[in-house]
Structures are given as C-alpha cells and as structure tokens.
Coordinates of C-alpha atoms and ligand atoms in Angstrom, one line a residue:
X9 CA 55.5 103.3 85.3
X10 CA 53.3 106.2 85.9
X11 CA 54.8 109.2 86.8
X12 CA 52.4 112.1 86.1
X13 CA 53.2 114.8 88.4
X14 CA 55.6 117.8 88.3
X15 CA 59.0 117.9 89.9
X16 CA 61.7 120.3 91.0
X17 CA 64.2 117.8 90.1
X18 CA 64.1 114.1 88.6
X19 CA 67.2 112.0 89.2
X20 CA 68.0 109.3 86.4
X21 CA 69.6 106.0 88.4
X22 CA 69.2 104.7 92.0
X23 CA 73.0 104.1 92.9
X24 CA 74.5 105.3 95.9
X25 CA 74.9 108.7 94.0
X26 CA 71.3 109.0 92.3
X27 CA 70.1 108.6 96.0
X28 CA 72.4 110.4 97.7
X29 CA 71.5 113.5 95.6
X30 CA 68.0 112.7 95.7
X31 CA 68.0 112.9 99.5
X32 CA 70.2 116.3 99.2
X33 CA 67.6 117.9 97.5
X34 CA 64.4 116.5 99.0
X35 CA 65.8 117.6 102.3
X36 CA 66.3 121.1 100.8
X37 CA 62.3 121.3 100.6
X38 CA 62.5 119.7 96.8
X39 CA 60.3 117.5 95.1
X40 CA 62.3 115.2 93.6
X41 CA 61.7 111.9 91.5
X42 CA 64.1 109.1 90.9
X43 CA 63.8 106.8 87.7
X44 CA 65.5 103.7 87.5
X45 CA 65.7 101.7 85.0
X46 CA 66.1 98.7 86.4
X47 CA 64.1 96.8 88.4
X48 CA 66.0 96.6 91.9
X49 CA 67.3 100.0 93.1
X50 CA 70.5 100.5 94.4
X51 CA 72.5 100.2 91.3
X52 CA 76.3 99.3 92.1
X53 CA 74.6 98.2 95.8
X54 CA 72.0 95.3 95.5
X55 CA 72.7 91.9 96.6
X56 CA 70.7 89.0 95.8
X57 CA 70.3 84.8 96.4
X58 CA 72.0 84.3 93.0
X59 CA 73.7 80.7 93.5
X60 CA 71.4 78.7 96.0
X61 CA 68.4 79.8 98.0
X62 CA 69.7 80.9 101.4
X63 CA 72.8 82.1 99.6
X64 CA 72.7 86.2 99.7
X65 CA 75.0 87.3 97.3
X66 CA 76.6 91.4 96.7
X67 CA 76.3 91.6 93.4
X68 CA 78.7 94.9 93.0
X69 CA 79.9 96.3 96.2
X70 CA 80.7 94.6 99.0
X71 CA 83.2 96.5 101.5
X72 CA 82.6 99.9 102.3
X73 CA 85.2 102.0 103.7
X74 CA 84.2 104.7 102.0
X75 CA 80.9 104.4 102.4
X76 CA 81.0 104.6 106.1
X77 CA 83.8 107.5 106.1
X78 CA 81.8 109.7 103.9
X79 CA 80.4 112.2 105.9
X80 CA 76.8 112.9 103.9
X81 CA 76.0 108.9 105.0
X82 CA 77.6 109.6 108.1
X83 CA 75.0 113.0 108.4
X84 CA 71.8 110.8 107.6
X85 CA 69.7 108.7 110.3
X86 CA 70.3 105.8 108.4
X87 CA 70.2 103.9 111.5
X88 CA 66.9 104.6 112.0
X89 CA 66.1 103.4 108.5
X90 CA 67.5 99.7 108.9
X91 CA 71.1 100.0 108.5
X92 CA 73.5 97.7 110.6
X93 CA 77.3 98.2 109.8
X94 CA 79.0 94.7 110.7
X95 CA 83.2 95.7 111.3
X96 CA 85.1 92.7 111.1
X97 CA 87.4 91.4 113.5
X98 CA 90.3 92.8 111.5
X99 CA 89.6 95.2 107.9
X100 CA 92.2 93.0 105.8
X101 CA 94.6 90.0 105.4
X102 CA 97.3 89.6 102.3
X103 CA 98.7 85.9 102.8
X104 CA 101.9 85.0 101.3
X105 CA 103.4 82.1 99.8
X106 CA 105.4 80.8 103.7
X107 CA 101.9 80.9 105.3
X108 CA 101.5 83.8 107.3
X109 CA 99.7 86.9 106.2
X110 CA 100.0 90.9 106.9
X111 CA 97.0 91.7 108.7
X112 CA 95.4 95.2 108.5
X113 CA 94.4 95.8 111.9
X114 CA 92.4 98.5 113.6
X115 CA 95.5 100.1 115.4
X116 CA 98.5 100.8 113.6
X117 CA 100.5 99.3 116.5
X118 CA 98.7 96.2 115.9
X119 CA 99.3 96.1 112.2
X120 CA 102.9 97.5 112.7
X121 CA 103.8 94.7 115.0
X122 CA 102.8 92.0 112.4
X123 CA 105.2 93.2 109.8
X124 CA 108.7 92.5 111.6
X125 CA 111.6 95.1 110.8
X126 CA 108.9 97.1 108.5
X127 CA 107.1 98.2 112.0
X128 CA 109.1 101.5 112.6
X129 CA 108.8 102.6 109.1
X130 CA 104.8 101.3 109.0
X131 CA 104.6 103.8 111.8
X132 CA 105.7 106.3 110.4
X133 CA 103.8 106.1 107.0
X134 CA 100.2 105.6 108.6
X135 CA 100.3 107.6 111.8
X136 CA 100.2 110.9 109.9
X137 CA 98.1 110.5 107.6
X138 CA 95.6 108.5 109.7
X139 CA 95.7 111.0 112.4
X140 CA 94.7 113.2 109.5
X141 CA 91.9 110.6 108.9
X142 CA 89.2 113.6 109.7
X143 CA 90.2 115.9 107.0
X144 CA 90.9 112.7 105.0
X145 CA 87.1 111.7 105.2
X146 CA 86.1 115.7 104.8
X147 CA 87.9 115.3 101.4
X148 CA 84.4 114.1 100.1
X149 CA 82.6 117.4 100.9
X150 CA 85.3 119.6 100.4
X151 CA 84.9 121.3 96.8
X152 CA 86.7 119.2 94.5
X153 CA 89.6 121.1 93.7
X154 CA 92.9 119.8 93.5
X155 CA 94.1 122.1 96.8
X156 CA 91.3 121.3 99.2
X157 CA 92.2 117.1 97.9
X158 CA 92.4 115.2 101.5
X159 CA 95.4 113.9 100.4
X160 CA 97.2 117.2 99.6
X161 CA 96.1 118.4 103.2
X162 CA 97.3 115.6 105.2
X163 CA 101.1 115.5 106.1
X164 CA 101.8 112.5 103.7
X165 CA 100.0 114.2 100.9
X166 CA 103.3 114.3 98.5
X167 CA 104.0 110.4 99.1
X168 CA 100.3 109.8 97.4
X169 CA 100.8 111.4 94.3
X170 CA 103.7 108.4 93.7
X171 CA 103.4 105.4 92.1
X172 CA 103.4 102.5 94.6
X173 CA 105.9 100.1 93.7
X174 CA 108.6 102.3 93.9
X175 CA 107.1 104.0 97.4
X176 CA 106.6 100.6 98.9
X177 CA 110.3 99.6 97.9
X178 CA 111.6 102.7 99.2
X179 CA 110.2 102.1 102.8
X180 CA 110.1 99.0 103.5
X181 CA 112.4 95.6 103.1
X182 CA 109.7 92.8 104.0
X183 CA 107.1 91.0 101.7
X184 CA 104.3 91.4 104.3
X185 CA 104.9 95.6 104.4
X186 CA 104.9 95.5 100.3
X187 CA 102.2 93.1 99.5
X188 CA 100.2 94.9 102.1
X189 CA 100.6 98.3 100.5
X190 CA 100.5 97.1 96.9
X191 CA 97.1 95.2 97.5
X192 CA 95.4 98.6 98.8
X193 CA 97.2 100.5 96.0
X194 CA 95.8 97.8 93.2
X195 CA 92.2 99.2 94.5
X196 CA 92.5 102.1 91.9
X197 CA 93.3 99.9 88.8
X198 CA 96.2 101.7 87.8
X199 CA 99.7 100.2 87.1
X200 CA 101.3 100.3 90.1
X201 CA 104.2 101.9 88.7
X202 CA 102.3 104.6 87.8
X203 CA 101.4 107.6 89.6
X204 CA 98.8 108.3 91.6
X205 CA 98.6 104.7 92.7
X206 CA 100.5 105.1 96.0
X207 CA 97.2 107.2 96.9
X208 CA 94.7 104.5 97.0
X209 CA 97.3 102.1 99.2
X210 CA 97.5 105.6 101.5
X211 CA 93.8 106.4 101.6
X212 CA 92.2 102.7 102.1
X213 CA 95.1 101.9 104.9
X214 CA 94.4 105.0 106.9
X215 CA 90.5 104.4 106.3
X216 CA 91.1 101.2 107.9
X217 CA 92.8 102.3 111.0
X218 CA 90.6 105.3 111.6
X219 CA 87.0 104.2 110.4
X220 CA 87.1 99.8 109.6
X221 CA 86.2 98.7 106.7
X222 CA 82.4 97.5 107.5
X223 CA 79.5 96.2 105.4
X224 CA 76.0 96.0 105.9
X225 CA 74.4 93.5 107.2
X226 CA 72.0 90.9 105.2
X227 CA 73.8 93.3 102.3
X228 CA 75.2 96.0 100.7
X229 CA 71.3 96.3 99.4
X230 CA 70.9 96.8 102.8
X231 CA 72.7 100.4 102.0
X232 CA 70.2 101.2 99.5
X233 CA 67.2 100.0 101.1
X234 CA 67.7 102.2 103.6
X235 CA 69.1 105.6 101.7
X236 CA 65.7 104.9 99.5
X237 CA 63.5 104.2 102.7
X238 CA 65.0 108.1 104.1
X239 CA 64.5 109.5 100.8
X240 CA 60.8 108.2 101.4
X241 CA 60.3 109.9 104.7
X242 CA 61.5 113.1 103.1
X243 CA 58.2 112.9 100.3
X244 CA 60.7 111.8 97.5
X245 CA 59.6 108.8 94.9
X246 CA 61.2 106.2 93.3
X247 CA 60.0 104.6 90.4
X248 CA 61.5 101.4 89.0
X249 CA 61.4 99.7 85.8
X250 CA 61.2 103.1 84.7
X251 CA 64.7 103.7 81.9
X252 CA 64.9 106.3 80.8
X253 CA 66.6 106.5 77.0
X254 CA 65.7 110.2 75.9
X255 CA 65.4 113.4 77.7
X256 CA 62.1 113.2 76.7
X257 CA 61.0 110.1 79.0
X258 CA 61.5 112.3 82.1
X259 CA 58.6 113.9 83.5
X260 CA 57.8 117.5 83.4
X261 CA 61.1 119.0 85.8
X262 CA 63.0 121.9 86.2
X263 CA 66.2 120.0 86.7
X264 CA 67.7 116.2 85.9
X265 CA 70.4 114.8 87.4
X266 CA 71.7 112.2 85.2
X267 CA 73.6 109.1 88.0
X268 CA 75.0 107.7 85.0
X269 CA 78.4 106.6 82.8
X270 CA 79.6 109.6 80.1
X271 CA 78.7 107.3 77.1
X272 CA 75.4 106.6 78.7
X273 CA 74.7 110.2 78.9
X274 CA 75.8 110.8 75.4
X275 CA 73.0 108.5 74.4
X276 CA 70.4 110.3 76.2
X277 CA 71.1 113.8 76.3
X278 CA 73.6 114.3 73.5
X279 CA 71.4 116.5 71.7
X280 CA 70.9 119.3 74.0
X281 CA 74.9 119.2 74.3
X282 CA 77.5 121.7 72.1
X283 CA 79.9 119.8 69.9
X284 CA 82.9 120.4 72.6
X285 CA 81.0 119.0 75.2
X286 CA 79.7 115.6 73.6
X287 CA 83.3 115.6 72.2
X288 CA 84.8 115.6 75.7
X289 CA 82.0 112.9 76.5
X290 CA 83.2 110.6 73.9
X291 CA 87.2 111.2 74.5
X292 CA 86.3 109.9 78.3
X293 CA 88.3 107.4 79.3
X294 CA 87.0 103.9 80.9
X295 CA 89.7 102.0 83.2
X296 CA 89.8 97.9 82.9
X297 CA 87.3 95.9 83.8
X298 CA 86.7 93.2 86.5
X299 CA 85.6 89.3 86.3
X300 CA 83.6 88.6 89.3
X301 CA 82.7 85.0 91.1
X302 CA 80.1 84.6 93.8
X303 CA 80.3 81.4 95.2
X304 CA 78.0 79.6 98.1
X305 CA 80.8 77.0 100.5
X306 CA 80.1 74.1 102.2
X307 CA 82.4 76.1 105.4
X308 CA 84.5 78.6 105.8
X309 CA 87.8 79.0 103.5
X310 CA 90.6 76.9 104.7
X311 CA 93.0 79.5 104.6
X312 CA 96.6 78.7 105.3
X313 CA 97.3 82.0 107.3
X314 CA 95.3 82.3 110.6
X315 CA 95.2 86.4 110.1
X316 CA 93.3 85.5 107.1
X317 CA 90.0 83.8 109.4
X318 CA 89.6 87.4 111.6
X319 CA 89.5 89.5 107.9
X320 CA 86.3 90.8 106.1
X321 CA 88.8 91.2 103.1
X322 CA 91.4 89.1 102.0
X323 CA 93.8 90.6 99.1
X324 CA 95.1 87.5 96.8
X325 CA 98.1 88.1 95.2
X326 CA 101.2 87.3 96.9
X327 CA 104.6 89.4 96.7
X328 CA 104.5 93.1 95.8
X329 CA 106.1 92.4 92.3
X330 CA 103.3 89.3 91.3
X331 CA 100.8 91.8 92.3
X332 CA 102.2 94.4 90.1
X333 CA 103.4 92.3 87.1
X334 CA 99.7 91.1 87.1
X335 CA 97.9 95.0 87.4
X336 CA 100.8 95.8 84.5
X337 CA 99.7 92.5 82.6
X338 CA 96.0 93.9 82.7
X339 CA 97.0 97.2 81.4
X340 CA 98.8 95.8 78.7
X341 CA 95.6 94.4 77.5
X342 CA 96.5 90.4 79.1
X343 CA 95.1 87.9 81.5
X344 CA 97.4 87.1 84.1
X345 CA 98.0 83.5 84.9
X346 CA 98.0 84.8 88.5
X347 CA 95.5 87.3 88.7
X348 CA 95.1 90.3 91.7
X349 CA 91.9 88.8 93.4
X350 CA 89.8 90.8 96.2
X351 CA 87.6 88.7 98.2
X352 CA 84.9 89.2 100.5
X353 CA 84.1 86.6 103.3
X354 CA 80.7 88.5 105.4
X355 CA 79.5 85.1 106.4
X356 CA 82.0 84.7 108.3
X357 CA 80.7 87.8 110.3
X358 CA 77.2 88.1 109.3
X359 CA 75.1 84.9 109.9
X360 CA 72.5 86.2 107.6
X361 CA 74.1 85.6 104.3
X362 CA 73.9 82.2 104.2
X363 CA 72.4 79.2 105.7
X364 CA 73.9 77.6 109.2
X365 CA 77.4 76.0 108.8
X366 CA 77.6 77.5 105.0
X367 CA 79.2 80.8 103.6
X368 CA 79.5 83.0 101.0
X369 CA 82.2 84.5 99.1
X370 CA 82.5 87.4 96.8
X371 CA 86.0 87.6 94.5
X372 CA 86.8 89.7 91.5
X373 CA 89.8 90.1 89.7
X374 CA 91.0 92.7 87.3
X375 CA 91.0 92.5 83.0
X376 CA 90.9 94.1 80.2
X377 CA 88.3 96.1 79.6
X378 CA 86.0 94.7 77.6
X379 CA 87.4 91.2 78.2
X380 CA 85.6 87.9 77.1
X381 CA 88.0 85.8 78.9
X382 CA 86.8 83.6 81.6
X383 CA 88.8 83.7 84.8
X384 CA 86.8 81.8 87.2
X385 CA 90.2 78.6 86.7
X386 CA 92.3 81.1 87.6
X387 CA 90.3 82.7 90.5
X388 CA 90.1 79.2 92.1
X389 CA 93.1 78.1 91.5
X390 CA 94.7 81.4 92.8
X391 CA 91.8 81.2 96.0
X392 CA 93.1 77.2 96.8
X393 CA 96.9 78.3 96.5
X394 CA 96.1 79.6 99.7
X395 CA 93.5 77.7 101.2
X396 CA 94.4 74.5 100.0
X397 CA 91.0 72.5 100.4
X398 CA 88.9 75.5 99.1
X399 CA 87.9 74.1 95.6
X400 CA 86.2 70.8 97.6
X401 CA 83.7 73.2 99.5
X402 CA 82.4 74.8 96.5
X403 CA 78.3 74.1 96.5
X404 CA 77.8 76.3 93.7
X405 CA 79.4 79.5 91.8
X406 CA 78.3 82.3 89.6
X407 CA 80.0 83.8 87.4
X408 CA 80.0 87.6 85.9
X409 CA 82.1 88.6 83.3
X410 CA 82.5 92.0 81.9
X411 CA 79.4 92.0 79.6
X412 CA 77.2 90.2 82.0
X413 CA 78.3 93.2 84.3
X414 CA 77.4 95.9 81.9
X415 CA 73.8 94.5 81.2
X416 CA 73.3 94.1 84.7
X417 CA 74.2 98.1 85.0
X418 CA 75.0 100.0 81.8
X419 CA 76.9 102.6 83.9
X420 CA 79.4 99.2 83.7
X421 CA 80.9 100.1 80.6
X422 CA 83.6 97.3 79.6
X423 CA 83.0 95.9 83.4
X424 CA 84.7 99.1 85.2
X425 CA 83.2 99.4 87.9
X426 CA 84.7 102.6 88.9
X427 CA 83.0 104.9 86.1
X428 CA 85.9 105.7 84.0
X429 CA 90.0 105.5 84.2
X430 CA 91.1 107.3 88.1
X431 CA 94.5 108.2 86.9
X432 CA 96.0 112.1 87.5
X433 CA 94.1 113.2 84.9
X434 CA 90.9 112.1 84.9
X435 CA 90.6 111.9 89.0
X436 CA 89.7 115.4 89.6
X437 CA 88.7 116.6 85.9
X438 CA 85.9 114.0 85.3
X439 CA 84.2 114.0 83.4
X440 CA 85.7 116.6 81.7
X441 CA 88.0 119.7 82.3
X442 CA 85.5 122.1 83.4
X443 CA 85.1 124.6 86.8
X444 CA 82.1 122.9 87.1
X445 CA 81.8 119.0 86.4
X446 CA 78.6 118.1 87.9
X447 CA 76.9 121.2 85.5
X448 CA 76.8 120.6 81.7
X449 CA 76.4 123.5 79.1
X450 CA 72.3 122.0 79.0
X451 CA 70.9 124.5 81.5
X452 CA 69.5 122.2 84.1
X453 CA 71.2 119.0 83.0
X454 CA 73.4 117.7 85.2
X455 CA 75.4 114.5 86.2
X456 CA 76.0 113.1 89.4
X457 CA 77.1 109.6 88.8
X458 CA 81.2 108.6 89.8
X459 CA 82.0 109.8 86.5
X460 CA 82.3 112.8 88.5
X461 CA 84.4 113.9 91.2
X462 CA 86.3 112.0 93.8
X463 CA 85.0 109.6 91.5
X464 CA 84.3 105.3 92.0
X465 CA 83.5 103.7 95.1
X466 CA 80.0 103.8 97.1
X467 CA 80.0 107.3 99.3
X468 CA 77.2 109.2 97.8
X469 CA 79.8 112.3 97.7
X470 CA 79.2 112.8 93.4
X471 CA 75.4 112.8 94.2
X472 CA 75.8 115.3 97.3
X473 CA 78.0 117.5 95.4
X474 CA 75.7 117.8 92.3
X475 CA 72.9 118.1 94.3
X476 CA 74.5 121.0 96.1
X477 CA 75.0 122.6 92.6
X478 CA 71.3 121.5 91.3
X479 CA 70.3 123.9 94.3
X480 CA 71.9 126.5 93.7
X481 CA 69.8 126.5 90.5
X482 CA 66.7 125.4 91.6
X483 CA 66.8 128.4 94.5
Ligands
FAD26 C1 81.5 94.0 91.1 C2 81.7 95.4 91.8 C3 82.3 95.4 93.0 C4 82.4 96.7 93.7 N1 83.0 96.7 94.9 C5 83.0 97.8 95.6 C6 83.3 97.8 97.0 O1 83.5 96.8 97.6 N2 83.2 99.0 97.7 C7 82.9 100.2 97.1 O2 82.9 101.2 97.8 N3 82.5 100.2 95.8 C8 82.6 99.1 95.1 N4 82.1 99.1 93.8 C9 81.9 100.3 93.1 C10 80.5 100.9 93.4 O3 79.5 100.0 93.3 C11 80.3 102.1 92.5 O4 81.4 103.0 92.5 C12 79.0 102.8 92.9 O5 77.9 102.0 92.9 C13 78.7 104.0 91.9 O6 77.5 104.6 92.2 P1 76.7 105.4 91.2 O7 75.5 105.9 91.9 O8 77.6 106.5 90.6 O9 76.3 104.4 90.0 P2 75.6 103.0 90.0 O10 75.8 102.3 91.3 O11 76.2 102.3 88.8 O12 74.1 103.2 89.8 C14 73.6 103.8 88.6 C15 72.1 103.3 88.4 O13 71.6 104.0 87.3 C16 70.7 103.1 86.6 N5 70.7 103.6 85.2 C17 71.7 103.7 84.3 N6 71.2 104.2 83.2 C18 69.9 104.4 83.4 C19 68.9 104.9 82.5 N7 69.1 105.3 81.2 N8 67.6 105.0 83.0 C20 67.3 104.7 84.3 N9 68.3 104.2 85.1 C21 69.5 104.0 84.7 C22 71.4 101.8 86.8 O14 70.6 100.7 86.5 C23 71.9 101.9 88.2 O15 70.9 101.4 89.1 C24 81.9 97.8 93.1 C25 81.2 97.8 91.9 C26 81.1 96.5 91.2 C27 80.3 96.5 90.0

C-alpha cells in the first residue's frame, strides 16, 4: 500500500457500512480514503468460487431485504454501477414434517391463503404493519432513537417488542402460521422466548410483502463492487491489503471512521479512549455465532414441499417449538441435534452462480459463540429430512466454522455475524449508552460498523449515519 496523500476522512473496513459512509461523505465534497485490510473489499459481502470452479459461492451475506429497503442504497445509482437485484419467485418457504410448506409470498393474500384457519388472523398481523412498510424502511435514516424506531411508529409497534413464541401462539393455531413467524423471528438470534424477538419475525415478514427479499446477481460481491465502483466516480480511494492495527497506520486525516467490531476498536484506538469508554468497549456484548456450509449440487434440492422450489430462502426447522427449543439450546451454550438452518438456493434464480444443470447452496445454522463444533452432519441431515435425495447430489462442500469466520473477517468475533448481541438492550444503545454512538470521546474518531445502530444486516444505514455525524465535524 501507498497511501501518501492527505484526507478529510479515512474510513477503516470496506463492508457495506465502511462504504456506505465513504460514499456519504465523498458526495458531501470530501476526500475520503478507505483501508481494508483484507484483500477483497466488501467485507460481510464478497462471494467467491470456493468449492469448484464455476461454483460462485456468498461467503457472508446472501439475502438482502434490508439491503434493498434501506433507503441510502435505494438513493444511490447503483444501477448504473452494475447492480442487478434478482427477486425470487416467492421471498421464503418453511417446510414441515407432512410435506407441505408455508410460503412467504409477495401479497399477504397469497401468503394468508396458504396458511388454512391462520389466514384471517395473518391478515390482520401483516397488513398494518406492511402498509406501514414506508416508515418501516425510513426507520434506517430516522435518528436512532428509541421514539422515531419504525417499529414503535407502525400500528403493530407494541406486538414487536414481545417475544415470539408466546406472540405466535397467541394468534395463531396452525404449524405453518408458527413455523413461519418463528423462522423470521430466529433471524435476530435471540431466544425466542425473549423479548424483542417478535420484532425481527414482524420486520423481515413485512419487508417481504412490501420490498422481496432479492440478491444480487453473480453475488452479493456484486453489492460491493458496485457501492466501491460509485465511491470511485465520486474521487474516493480504496486501498486493499492495507490493515490497519494502530491509529498510527492511517494517513494524515482529519477524521477516521472505524467499520469495525468494539473489541477490534479496542485494539486499535484504545489509547486515545478514557477509561469509561474502553470499559464500555470491553463490557460489549457479542451474540452466538453461526456454522456455515457452502455446497456446489449435482441439481436442484429435491425438496419435498413444492412451495419450497419458487423460494430464494428456505427456513429449516420444522414446528415453532423445534425451532425454539433449538435457538434456546444455542443460548444455553449447546448444539442442537436439530439445528435452525437458513438456506440460500440463487441458482435456482441466477444462472450465473453455477455451471448449466448445477447449483449452489448457502446454509448456516446457529451455535455458541465461539463454538468448535462441527455441524456440517447435522446441517445435511437436517437439509435431506426434507429433501430426501439431497445428500446424493452433493459435488463438493465447504465448510466455515466460527473461527474460520473470524479470520476471514475479524469484525466476526466468535462467528456473530451481526456485530454484537441485538437484544433490548444493546439494539439501540450500541455500542454503548451514549447520545451519540457513532462519536467516541477521541475527537474525530468514530465508528460506523453494525456495532452501531439499527445494528447487523447489510443496509449501509451505520455507515450513513456516522457519516452524517463525521460531517457535521468535518464542516
Ligand atoms: C455468514 C454470514 C451470513 C450473513 N447473511 C446475511 C444476509 O443474508 N443478509 C444480510 O443482510 N446480512 C447478512 N449477514 C450480515 C452482514 O454481512 C453484516 O451485518 C454486514 O456485512 C456488516 O457490515 P459492516 O460494514 O458493519 O462490517 P463488515 O461487513 O464486517 O466489514 C468490515 C470490514 O472491515 C475490515 N476490517 C476489519 N478490521 C480491519 C482493520 N483493522 N484494518 C482494515 N480493515 C479492517 C474487514 O476485513 C471487513 O472487510 C451475514 C454475515 C455472515 C458472516
């Protein structure tokens, strides 16, 4: 690396965040650097052949929801800059055990209609808070205070600060309705007989009806790539290979914005921090981790359920109470026998990720953080319970546990992928308590990475909103 020039601001990472609060400030007429340390950008975005050639792999995020809700994506030509947003035929299936599945669809009629005597009381959950799905989305650049929360706005607001188990049993009778709810709600990581889980099974629901859940196509790099390739057009630079492990490896600037985890700014900046402030770095809390397989398929899954063959997603885990016994197992510090497993089948909708006739799929399941146990049995097992033939298509598989994770991104920190614990607490006050979170009591240090506020998930809203505050600095 050589980076010899003088900056307004340098921006430590190239996730979703670091660029998103690059491009904030470049197109505020700053001169703005990013350092990354490895040497891809893109961070929790890159994708990669990483079983067979042919094969193109997400190596961290795959679905994006939230990434093509949030409205500072949704305010840049990324279009223009190579970006193709591929919407499945339907956003989700959740098969059961009797062979069917409860499909997310596009309309809440739709969806409603699949779930048998749930359908009224479906209705009535998602139609107000979807129709709310505006100020939902607006959440992201709304400051983040607990009042101007999307969720506290739209009608439904009081249902999402439950815990889902008990929300789900309270409206509906069926296993489709419950398992449906529960998989969106296992999104956040939490028990989901804990509060605020019923939020995430609220918020990803309605982002389904009202936006899709799309990906990009050839990639979630694809995301990056082009974020990186507008940053470009605006004068910005990115440097890669570039880490940067003291304050003193950034060039001469008059602000940093740091797009990494609390303990990872601890390391680098800790220093120029008071005592109360590294101490509130160090109490941080990180949520559990995940154990990921990519693998490349001789065809499609042969799943059991037909709803499962028109999803992008498919949420594996049966009955509301096995998908909740297993989030509670994972809390607990175990390894269920029957793990919660997302999966991801874009081949199936994107020709480009893998050869003709062959797919790809991407599946994670939740453990411990920290965890050194190896789920990939359990993953296919849980994967062929229903789509009995899946294991014979397997061509090849790789595997990612929690440390492989972290030294693939050290913002990965025990394999969460979500940059700390999203529980009441720590979902609006991260990374600390603090009018401010993106600041730090470092004049001109700041973080931007979703340690901060709304937190985990690929949206670019932490980077906007400490770029906003960088600004205000910087003018
Ligand atoms: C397996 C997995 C699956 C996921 N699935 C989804 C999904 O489907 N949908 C979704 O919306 N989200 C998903 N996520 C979460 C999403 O990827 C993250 O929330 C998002 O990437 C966070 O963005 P960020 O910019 O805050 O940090 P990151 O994406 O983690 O980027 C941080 C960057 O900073 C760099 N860096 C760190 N330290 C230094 C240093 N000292 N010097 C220089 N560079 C440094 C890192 O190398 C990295 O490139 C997933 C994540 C993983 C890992």
């Amino acid at each position: 690396m050589s980076v010899s020039s003088t900056y307004d601001a340098v921006i430590v990472g190239s996730g979703p965040n670091g660029l998103a609060a690059a491009i904030e400030l470049a197109r505020n007429g700053q001169r703005v650097a990013v350092l990354e340390g490895r040497s891809t950008i893109g961070g929790g975005t890159r994708s990669a052949e990483i079983t067979l050639p042919g094969f193109v792999h997400d190596l961290g995020s795959a679905i994006h929801p939230l990434g093509f809700a949030s409205p500072f994506f949704r305010s840049l030509p990324l279009e223009d800059h190579g970006l193709e947003w591929i919407h499945p035929d339907a956003p989700l299936a959740h098969p059961l055990d009797d062979g069917e599945a409860a499909v997310l669809e596009r309309s809440i009629g739709a969806t409603a209609a699949g779930l048998g005597f749930d359908a009224a009381a479906y209705r009535r959950l998602m139609e107000p808070i979807s129709a709310d799905a505006g100020r939902v989305a607006n959440f992201f650049v709304g400051k983040p205070s607990f009042i101007r929360h999307p969720l506290a706005l739209a009608s439904s607001g009081i249902r999402s600060l439950r815990d889902a188990k008990s929300l789900a049993e309270s409206l509906f009778g069926g296993e489709k309705a419950r398992g449906l709810f529960a998989g969106n709600a296992a999104h956040s990581f939490l028990r989901l007989d804990r509060p605020p889980s019923a939020m995430f099974g609220l918020l990803l629901g309605a982002l389904g009806h009202a936006f899709g859940w799309p990906f990009p196509r050839g990639g979630s790099q694809a995301l990056a790539d082009a974020l990186a390739s507008y940053l470009a057009s605006l004068g910005g630079e990115i440097y890669t290979d570039a880490p940067v492990l003291t304050v003193g490896d950034v060039p001469p600037t008059r602000a940093v914005l740091f797009d990494v985890a609390p303990r990872r700014l601890l390391d680098i900046a800790g220093e120029h921090f008071t005592e109360g402030y590294r101490s509130g770095l160090k109490r941080y809390r990180y949520g559990p981790g995940v154990f990921k397989v990519d693998f490349a398929l001789d065809g499609p899954i042969p799943w059991e359920a037909e709803g499962c063959n028109r999803a992008g997603t498919v949420h594996l885990g049966g009955t509301l109470d096995e998908v909740a016994g297993g989030e509670a197992a994972v809390s607990r510090g175990e390894h269920p026998e029957r793990p919660f497993i997302l999966l991801a089948q874009q081949s199936l909708f994107d020709p480009t990720r893998a050869p003709e006739g062959k797919h790809t799929v991407w599946a994670y399941c939740h453990v411990p953080n920290g965890s050194t146990f190896d789920m990939t049995g359990r993953i296919e097992a849980q994967i062929e319970r229903f789509a009995p033939g899946f294991k014979d298509l397997i061509l090849a598989r790789k595997v990612a546990g929690t440390a492989d994770l972290e030294r693939w991104n050290p913002n990965l920190i025990g394999g969460d992928i979500n940059g700390g614990y999203m529980d009441l607490r720590q979902l609006f006050t991260r990374p600390m308590p603090r009018l401010n979170p993106y600041s730090t009591p470092a004049d001109g240090l700041y973080i931007c990475s979703s340690s901060t506020p709304p937190g985990g998930g690929v949206h670019g809203m932490c980077g906007y909103l400490a770029a906003r505050v960088a600004l205000r600095y910087l003018a």
